[in-house]
Each structure stands twice: as structure tokens, then as C-alpha cells.
Amino acid sequence: MIRIMLIVDICLLRTALAKALPREDDLTVVAEKTSADLSPELARRVDADVFVVDLDTPKGSVVDAIDTVAGERPDCGVVVLTNVAVSAALRHALGRGVGACLRKNCHIEELEDAVRRVAAGERFIEPAIAVSMVNGPPNPLTPREGDVLRLAAAGMSVREISAVLFLTPGTVRTYLSTIMHKLDAHSRLDAIRIATEANWL
């Protein structure tokens, strides 16, 4: 029997997986978590063979959760689910040797197969994700726009950015507006998120 822990914040998805996976005779869900705040103690204590992690979980750090599993439970496999073809979290997960990467719109049979393969020590990356990782979209930001957004991501105000880059506050605001337009972002925070997930910062 393959024992699974779910780390998925979306109630509907988590509940659906918790009901669907145990329908297979060799799969069972032994634990569920609504956030990525996975303590070393919990990782060691939970009786799981495979962790299924939603990389898009906003609560807690999925990067830290993956690191915790890798450090505390090297005997366990990890399957990650994501809506984003290329992201910093996905790159980190692959770097930590997660067992499988799937899009969240995959069929349940594909997830079941991935869980079995990971439990057997195999690795699997959905072809569409692999292609996206290799052929990610080009960075639309100029070097100066990248500098402005990196400083904004560090929490600097417009005035602070202008002082560091020797620009007027008005010029910095223009840069930020251009960046949001290029990234089709609704706000500065949204632009930072998009650029970070695309590994442009």
C-alpha cells in the first residue's frame, strides 16, 4: 500500500484527491494539510511514502516544504502539481530532485501513475512542463526595468528606488507602469509575482 500525504490549500481539489486516490487498491491518503507550513517534526512523524504538493499553495513556503521533505524524509517521494509551466518554485523543486511534476489539469489516472512511479523510485516530468522549462518565454523587460522591479521586490519605495538608480520619482513610476503593461499585471505586486515565477528577477 502506498501512503500519501496531501499538501493542497484549495479545499475542492484536496477533497477530490482525498476521495479519488484511495479508490485504487494500492493507494491511500494518510494525511492532509491546507498550507505549506510543514515542520520537520510533522514530516518525520507522518506515515507517508509520497507527498503530493500543490506548488501554487499561497500559505507558507512550498520551497521550504520541499526542502523539509528532502532533508527529513529522503526515503519519501514527492509529486508536485502546478498551474504554472515555469516558476522559481518549480525550478527549485526539480533541483531538489522531486519525483514527478504534473500540471493540475492532468487526469487522475496520470496522477495515480506518477505516485506509483515515484514510490518505485522513478522520476517523471510531464512533457509539456519539460518543454516549457527548456523553452521558457523570453524576458520582455529591459535591464533597467529589471533593476527597477528587483528593487521594488525588495520592498523599496519609489523614492528609494529613484535614489539608488539616480532617476527621478516620475521616471521610476513610468518604468513601473511600463513593466505592468508588458507583463499584463494588475499591480506592482502582481508584476513581481509574474517576473519571479518566470525567473526574470
mmCIF file of C-alpha atoms in Angstrom, residues 53 55-56 62-63 66 79-98 100-103 123-126 128-134 196-199:
data_model
loop_
_atom_site.group_PDB
_atom_site.id
_atom_site.type_symbol
_atom_site.label_atom_id
_atom_site.label_comp_id
_atom_site.label_asym_id
_atom_site.label_seq_id
_atom_site.Cartn_x
_atom_site.Cartn_y
_atom_site.Cartn_z
ATOM 1 C CA VAL A 53 2.377 19.088 -3.080
ATOM 2 C CA LEU A 55 3.224 24.296 -5.848
ATOM 3 C CA ASP A 56 0.673 27.099 -6.154
ATOM 4 C CA VAL A 62 6.296 25.368 -0.783
ATOM 5 C CA VAL A 63 10.049 25.717 -1.324
ATOM 6 C CA ILE A 66 10.029 20.541 -0.323
ATOM 7 C CA VAL A 79 4.913 14.699 -6.635
ATOM 8 C CA VAL A 80 4.306 18.379 -7.382
ATOM 9 C CA LEU A 81 1.236 19.837 -9.098
ATOM 10 C CA THR A 82 1.223 23.283 -10.695
ATOM 11 C CA ASN A 83 -0.720 25.609 -12.975
ATOM 12 C CA VAL A 84 2.466 27.481 -13.918
ATOM 13 C CA ALA A 85 4.669 25.899 -16.569
ATOM 14 C CA VAL A 86 7.773 27.771 -15.427
ATOM 15 C CA SER A 87 8.309 29.191 -11.939
ATOM 16 C CA ALA A 88 11.039 29.684 -9.396
ATOM 17 C CA ALA A 89 9.316 27.143 -7.124
ATOM 18 C CA LEU A 90 9.218 24.556 -9.926
ATOM 19 C CA ARG A 91 12.888 25.097 -10.747
ATOM 20 C CA HIS A 92 13.720 24.687 -7.075
ATOM 21 C CA ALA A 93 11.632 21.524 -6.835
ATOM 22 C CA LEU A 94 13.424 19.998 -9.804
ATOM 23 C CA GLY A 95 16.753 20.981 -8.303
ATOM 24 C CA ARG A 96 15.823 19.136 -5.117
ATOM 25 C CA GLY A 97 15.110 16.001 -7.107
ATOM 26 C CA VAL A 98 11.339 15.750 -6.729
ATOM 27 C CA ALA A 100 7.292 13.936 -10.555
ATOM 28 C CA CYS A 101 5.921 17.211 -11.924
ATOM 29 C CA LEU A 102 2.397 17.397 -13.315
ATOM 30 C CA ARG A 103 0.006 20.133 -14.341
ATOM 31 C CA ARG A 123 11.193 10.249 -11.885
ATOM 32 C CA PHE A 124 8.625 11.708 -14.251
ATOM 33 C CA ILE A 125 8.192 15.220 -15.642
ATOM 34 C CA GLU A 126 5.128 15.915 -17.751
ATOM 35 C CA ALA A 128 4.660 19.971 -21.555
ATOM 36 C CA ILE A 129 6.399 21.137 -18.379
ATOM 37 C CA ALA A 130 9.763 19.838 -19.553
ATOM 38 C CA VAL A 131 9.438 21.716 -22.850
ATOM 39 C CA SER A 132 8.399 24.912 -21.051
ATOM 40 C CA MET A 133 11.386 24.652 -18.710
ATOM 41 C CA VAL A 134 13.743 24.389 -21.677
ATOM 42 C CA THR A 196 9.624 35.878 -10.158
ATOM 43 C CA GLU A 197 7.714 32.831 -11.373
ATOM 44 C CA ALA A 198 9.232 33.262 -14.844
ATOM 45 C CA ASN A 199 12.709 33.516 -13.260
#
